[in-house]
Coordinates of C-alpha atoms and ligand atoms in Angstrom, one line a residue:
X90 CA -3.6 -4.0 24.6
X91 CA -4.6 -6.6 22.3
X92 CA -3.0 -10.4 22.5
X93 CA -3.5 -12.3 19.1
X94 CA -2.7 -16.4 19.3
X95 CA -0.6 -17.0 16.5
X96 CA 1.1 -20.6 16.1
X97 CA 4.4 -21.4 16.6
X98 CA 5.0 -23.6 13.8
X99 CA 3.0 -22.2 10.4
X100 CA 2.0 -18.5 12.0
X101 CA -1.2 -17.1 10.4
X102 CA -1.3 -13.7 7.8
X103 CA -3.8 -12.3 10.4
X104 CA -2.1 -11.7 13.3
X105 CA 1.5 -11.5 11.7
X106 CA 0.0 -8.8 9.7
X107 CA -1.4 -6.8 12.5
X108 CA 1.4 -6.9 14.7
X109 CA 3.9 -5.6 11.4
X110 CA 0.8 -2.4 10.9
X111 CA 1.6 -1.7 14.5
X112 CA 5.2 -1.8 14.4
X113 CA 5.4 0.3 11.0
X114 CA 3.3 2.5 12.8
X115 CA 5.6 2.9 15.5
X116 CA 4.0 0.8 18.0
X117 CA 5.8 -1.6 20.1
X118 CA 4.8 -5.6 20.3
X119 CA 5.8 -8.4 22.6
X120 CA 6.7 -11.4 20.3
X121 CA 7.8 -15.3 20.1
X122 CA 11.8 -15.9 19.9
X123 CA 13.0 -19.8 20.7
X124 CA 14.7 -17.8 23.4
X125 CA 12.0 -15.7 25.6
X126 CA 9.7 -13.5 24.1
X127 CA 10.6 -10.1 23.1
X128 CA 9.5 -6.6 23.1
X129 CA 9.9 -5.2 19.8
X130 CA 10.1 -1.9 17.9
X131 CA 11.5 -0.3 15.0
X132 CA 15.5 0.1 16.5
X133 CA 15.9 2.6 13.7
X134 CA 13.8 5.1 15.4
X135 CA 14.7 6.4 18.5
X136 CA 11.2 7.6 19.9
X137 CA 10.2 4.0 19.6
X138 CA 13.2 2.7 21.4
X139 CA 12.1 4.8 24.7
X140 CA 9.1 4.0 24.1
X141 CA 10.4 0.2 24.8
X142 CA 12.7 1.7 27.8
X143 CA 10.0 3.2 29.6
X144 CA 7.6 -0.2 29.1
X145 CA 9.9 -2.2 30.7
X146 CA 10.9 0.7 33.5
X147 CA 14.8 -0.6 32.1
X148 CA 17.4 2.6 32.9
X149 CA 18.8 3.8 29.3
X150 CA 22.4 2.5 30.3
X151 CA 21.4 -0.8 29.4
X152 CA 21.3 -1.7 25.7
X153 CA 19.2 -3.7 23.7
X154 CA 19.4 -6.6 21.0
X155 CA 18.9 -5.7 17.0
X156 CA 16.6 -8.5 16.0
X157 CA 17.3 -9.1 11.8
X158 CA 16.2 -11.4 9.5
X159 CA 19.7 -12.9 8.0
X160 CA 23.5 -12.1 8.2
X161 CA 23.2 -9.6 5.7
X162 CA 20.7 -6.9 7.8
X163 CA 23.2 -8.1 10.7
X164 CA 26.1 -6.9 8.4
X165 CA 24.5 -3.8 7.4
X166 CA 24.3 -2.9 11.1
X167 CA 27.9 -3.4 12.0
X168 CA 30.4 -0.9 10.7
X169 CA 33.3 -3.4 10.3
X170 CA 31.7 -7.1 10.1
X171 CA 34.1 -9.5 11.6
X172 CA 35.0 -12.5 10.0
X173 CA 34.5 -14.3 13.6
X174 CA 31.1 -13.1 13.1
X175 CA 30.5 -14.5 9.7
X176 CA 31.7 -17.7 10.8
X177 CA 29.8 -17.8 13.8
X178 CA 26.3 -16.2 11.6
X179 CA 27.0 -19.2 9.5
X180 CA 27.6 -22.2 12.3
X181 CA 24.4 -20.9 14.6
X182 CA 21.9 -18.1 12.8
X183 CA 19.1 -18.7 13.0
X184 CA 19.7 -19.4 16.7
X185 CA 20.2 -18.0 20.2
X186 CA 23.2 -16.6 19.9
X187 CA 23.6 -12.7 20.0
X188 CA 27.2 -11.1 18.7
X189 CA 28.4 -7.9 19.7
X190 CA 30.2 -5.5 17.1
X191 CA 30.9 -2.3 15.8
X192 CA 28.0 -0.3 14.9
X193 CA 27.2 2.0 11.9
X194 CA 25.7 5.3 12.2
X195 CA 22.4 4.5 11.5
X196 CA 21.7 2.4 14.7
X197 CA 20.6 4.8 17.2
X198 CA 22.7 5.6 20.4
X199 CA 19.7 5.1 22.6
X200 CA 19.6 1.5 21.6
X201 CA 23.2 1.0 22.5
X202 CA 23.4 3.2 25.4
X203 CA 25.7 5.5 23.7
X204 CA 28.5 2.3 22.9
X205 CA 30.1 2.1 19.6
X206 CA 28.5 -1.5 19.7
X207 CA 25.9 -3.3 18.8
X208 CA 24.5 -6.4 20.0
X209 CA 22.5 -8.3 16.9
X210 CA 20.8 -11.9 16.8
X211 CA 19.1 -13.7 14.3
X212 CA 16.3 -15.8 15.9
X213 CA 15.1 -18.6 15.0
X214 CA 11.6 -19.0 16.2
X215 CA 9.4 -18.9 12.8
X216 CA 7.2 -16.4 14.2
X217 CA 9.8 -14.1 15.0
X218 CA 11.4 -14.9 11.2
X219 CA 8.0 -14.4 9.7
X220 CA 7.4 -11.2 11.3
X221 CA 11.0 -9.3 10.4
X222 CA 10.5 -10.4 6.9
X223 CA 7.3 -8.1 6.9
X224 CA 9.1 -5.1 8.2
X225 CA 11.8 -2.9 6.4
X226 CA 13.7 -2.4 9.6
X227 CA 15.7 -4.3 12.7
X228 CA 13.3 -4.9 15.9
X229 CA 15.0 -3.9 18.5
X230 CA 13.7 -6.4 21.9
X231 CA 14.8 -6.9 25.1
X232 CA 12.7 -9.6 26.9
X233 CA 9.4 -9.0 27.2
X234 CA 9.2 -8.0 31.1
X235 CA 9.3 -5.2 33.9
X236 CA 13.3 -4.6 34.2
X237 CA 14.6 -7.4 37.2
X238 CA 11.8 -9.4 37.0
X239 CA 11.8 -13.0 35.4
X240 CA 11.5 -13.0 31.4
X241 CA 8.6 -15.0 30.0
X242 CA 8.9 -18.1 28.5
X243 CA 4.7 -17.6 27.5
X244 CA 3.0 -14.8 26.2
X245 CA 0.7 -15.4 29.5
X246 CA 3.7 -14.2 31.0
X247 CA 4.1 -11.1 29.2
X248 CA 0.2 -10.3 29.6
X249 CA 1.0 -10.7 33.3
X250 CA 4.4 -8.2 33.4
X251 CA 3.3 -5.8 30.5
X252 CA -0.9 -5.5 30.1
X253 CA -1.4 -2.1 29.7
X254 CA 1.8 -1.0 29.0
X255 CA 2.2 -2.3 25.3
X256 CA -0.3 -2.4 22.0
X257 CA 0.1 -6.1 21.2
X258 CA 1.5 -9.6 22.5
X259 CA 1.8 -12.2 19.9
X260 CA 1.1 -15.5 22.2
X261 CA 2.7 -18.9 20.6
X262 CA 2.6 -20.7 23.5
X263 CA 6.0 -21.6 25.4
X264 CA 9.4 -20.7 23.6
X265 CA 11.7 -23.5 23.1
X266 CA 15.1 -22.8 24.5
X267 CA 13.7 -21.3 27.7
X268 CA 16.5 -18.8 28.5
X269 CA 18.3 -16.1 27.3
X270 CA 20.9 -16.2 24.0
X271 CA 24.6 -16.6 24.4
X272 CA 25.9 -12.8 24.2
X273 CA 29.2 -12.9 22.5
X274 CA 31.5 -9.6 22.4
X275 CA 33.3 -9.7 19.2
X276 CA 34.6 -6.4 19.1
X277 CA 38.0 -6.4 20.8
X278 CA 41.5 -8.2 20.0
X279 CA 39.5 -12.0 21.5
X280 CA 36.0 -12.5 21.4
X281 CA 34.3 -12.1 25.4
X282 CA 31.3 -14.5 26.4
X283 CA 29.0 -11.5 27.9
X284 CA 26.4 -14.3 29.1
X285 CA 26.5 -17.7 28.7
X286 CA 23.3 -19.4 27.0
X287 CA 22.4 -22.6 25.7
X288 CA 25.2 -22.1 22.7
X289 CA 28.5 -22.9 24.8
X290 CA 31.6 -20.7 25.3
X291 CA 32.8 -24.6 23.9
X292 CA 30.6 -24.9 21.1
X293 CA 32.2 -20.7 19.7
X294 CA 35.4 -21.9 20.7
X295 CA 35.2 -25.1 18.5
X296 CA 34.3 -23.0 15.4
X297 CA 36.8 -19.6 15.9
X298 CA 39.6 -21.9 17.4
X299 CA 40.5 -19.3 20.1
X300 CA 39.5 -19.3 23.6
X301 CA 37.0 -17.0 24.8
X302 CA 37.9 -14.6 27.4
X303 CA 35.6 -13.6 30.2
X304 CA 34.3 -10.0 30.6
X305 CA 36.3 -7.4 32.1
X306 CA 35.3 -6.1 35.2
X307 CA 33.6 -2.0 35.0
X308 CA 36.4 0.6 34.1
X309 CA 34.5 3.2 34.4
X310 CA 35.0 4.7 30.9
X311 CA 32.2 3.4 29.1
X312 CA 29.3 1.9 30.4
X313 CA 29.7 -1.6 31.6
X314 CA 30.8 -4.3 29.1
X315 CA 27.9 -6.5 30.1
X316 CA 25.5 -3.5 31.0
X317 CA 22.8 -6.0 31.5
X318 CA 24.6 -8.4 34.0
X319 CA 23.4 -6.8 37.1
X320 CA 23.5 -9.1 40.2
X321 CA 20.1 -9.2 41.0
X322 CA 18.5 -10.1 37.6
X323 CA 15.9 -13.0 36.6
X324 CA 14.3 -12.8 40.1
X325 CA 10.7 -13.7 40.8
X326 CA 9.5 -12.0 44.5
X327 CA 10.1 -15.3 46.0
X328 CA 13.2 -15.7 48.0
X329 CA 15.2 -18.5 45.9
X330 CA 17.4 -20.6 48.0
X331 CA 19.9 -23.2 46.1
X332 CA 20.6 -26.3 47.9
X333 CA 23.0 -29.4 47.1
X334 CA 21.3 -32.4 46.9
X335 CA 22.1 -33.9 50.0
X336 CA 21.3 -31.0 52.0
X337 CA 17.8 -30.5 50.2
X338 CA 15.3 -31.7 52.5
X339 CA 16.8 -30.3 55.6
X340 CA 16.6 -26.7 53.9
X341 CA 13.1 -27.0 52.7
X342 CA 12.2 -28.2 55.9
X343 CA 13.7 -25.4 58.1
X344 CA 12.4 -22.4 55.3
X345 CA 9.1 -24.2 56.3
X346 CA 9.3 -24.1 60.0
X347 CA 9.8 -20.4 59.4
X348 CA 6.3 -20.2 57.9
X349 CA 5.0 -19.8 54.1
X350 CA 4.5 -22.3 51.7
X351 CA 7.9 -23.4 49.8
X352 CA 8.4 -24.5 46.7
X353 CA 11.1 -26.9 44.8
X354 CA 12.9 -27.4 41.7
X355 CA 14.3 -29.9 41.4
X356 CA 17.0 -32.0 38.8
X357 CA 16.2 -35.1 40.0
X358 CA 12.5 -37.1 41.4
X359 CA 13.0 -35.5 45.2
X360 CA 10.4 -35.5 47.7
X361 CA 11.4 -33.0 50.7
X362 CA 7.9 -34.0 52.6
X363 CA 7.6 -30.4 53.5
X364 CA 7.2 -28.5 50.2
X365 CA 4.2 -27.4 48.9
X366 CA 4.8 -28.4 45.7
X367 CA 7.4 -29.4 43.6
X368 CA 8.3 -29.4 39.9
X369 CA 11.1 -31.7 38.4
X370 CA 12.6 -30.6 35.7
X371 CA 15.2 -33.5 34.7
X372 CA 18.5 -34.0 34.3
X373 CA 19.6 -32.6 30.6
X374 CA 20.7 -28.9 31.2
X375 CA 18.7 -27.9 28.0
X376 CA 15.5 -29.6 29.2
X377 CA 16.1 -28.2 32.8
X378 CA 16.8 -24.7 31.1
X379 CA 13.4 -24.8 29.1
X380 CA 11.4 -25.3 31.9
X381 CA 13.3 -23.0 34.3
X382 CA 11.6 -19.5 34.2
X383 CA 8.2 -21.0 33.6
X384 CA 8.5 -23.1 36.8
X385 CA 9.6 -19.6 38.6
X386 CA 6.8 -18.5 37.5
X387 CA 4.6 -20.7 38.8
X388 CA 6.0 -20.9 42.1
X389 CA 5.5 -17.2 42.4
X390 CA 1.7 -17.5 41.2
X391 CA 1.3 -19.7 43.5
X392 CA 2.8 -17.4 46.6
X393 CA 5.3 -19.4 47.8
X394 CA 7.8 -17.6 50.5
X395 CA 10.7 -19.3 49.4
X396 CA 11.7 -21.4 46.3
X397 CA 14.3 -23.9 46.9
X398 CA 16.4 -25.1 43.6
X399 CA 18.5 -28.2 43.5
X400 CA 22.4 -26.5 42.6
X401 CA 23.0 -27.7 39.4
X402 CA 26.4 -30.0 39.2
X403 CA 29.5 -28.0 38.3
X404 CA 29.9 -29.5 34.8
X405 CA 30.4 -26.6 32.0
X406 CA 27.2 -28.1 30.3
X407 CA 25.2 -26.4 33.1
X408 CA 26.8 -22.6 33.1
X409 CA 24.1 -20.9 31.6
X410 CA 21.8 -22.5 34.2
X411 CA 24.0 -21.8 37.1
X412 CA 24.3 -18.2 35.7
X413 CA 20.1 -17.3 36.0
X414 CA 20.0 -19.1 39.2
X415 CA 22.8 -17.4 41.3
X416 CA 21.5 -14.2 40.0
X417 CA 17.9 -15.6 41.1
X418 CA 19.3 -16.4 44.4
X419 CA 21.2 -13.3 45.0
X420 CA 19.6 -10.9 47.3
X421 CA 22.2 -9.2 48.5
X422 CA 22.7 -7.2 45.9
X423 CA 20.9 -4.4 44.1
X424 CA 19.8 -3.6 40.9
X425 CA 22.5 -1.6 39.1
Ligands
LIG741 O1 17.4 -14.3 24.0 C1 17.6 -13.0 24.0 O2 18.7 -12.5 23.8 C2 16.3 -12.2 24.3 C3 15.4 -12.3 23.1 C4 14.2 -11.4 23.1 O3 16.1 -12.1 21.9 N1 16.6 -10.8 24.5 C5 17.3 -10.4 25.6 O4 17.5 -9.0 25.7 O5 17.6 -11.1 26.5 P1 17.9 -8.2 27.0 O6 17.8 -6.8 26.6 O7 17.1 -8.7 28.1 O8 19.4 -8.6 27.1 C6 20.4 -8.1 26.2 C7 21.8 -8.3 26.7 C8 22.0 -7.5 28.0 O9 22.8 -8.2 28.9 C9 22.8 -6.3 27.4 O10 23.6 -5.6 28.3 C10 23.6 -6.9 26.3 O11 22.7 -7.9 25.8 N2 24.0 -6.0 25.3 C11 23.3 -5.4 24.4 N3 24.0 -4.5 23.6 C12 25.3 -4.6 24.0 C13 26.5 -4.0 23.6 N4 26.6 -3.1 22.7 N5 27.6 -4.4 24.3 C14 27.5 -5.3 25.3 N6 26.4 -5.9 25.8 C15 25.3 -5.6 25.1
LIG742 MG1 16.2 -9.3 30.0

């Protein structure tokens, strides 16, 4: 496995070249969105779409994202484009936000799990834009790490999930956004906010003017309408605890009585004296959100037993947070 640095801002020919041979070639590459990174291959071709399956060690119910350069490959894609999802290509692509439609023949079935949908996002990340402008094809990518574990916000985090397992990891560095997009389903009678992100269930609603609904629960006709939004999800092998603030120090203190180092993440400048160390990632949900998965990384490099979070406040601004951590934090439940 090779890993080429490539910069975020102006990417270089070199390794933007290399990593489009590989991918014409059928390969499969880890690279750069301004969500996590990816792990991309030709979604037209459905060898190379196991080929990203069995990387990750992700079961084939669980579909993946068509990465394209502009509304018009995202149109292509879709059998019946939805005015919603013009609208909403117009208000946010380039960006984080990932729509759900009806697919056309040529996407394969292995990259929806055999649904008559398909999810598609235009990302923003200029490395991720230079790159599908070289290829003649969508990249299908889910995030670039072994299925349940955390996604990378680095492409150090990708080497450490995926080395061996993949030809190339295009490294820019730390993504922007920090978590994954908004998934919006707009293929039913009212479009269905699949998994909140940094775009809002607001911020849609604002430019459809209808209310988002939530997802239904499994039916057991099709696969699951959010196939991905299995409990235990985003987890590093630390136990994560969440803890209001008030009751903070008291938890970080007992955890440490029970033996291990602990960890904290915390919102606000906190100072439990018995944590081992502790990273503060402020106050602004999208700030917090950036750093989120690279401090859970950290913590786990570092061995920690447990990792206590400061609960985010209830405020809407804070849902896609809330979302990564209680699936972080649960352990009661298995991987679906
Ligand atoms: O930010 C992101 O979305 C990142 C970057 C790499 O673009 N990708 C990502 O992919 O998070 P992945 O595979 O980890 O998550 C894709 C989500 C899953 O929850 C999956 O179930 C859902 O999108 N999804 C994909 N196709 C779907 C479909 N046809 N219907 C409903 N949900 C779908
Ligand atoms: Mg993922």
């Amino acid at each position: 496995m090779k890993i080429l640095p490539i910069d975020p801002d102006r990417p270089e020919k070199g390794p933007l070249e290399a990593a489009a041979r590989l991918l014409r070639e059928g390969g499969i590459v880890a690279f750069p969105t301004e969500t996590v990174y990816g792990l991309g291959g030709n979604a037209l071709d459905p060898a190379v779409v196991h080929k990203i399956f069995a990387a990750k060690g992700r079961p084939s119910f669980n579909p993946l994202i068509a990465h394209v350069v502009d509304s018009d490959a995202a149109a292509a894609l879709s059998a019946e484009w939805p005015e919603q999802a013009q609208r909403l290509a117009e208000r946010f692509w380039p960006g984080p936000l990932t729509m759900v439609v009806p697919k056309t023949p040529t996407v394969p079935d292995v990259v929806t799990a055999g649904l008559s949908t398909v999810a598609i996002r235009v990302p923003r990340h200029p490395v991720a834009q230079a790159l599908l402008k070289l290829l003649p094809f969508p990249l299908a990518a889910p995030s670039a790490n072994r299925y349940t574990q955390l996604s990378p916000t680095h492409g150090r985090h990708v080497v450490k999930g995926l080395a061996g397992r993949i030809d190339l990891v295009l490294d820019a560095g730390p993504t922007p956004v920090g978590i994954e997009s908004t998934v919006v389903d707009l293929s039913g009678h009212a479009p269905v906010l699949l998994r909140p992100g940094s775009i809002t269930a607001g911020e849609i609603e604002d430019v459809l003017g209808v209310a988002t609904g939530a997802p239904r629960s499994f039916d057991g006709e099709e696969a699951r309408p959010a196939p991905g939004n299995v409990r235990r999800h985003y987890s590093p092998q630390a136990r994560v605890v969440l803890a209001r603030p008030e009751e903070l120090a008291e938890r970080v203190a007992s955890l440490s009585g029970a033996g291990g180092s602990i960890g904290v993440i915390g919102i606000d400048e906190i100072a439990p004296s018995d944590a081992d160390r502790i990273i503060v990632l402020g106050s602004a949900p999208a700030e917090f959100a950036r750093g989120l998965y690279s401090a859970l990384h950290e913590l786990d490099e570092l061995g920690v037993a447990a990792i206590v979070v400061q609960a985010p406040p209830e405020d809407p601004a804070w849902n896609a947070v809330r979302d990564r951590l209680s699936r972080a934090a649960d352990d009661s439940a298995t991987p679906g």
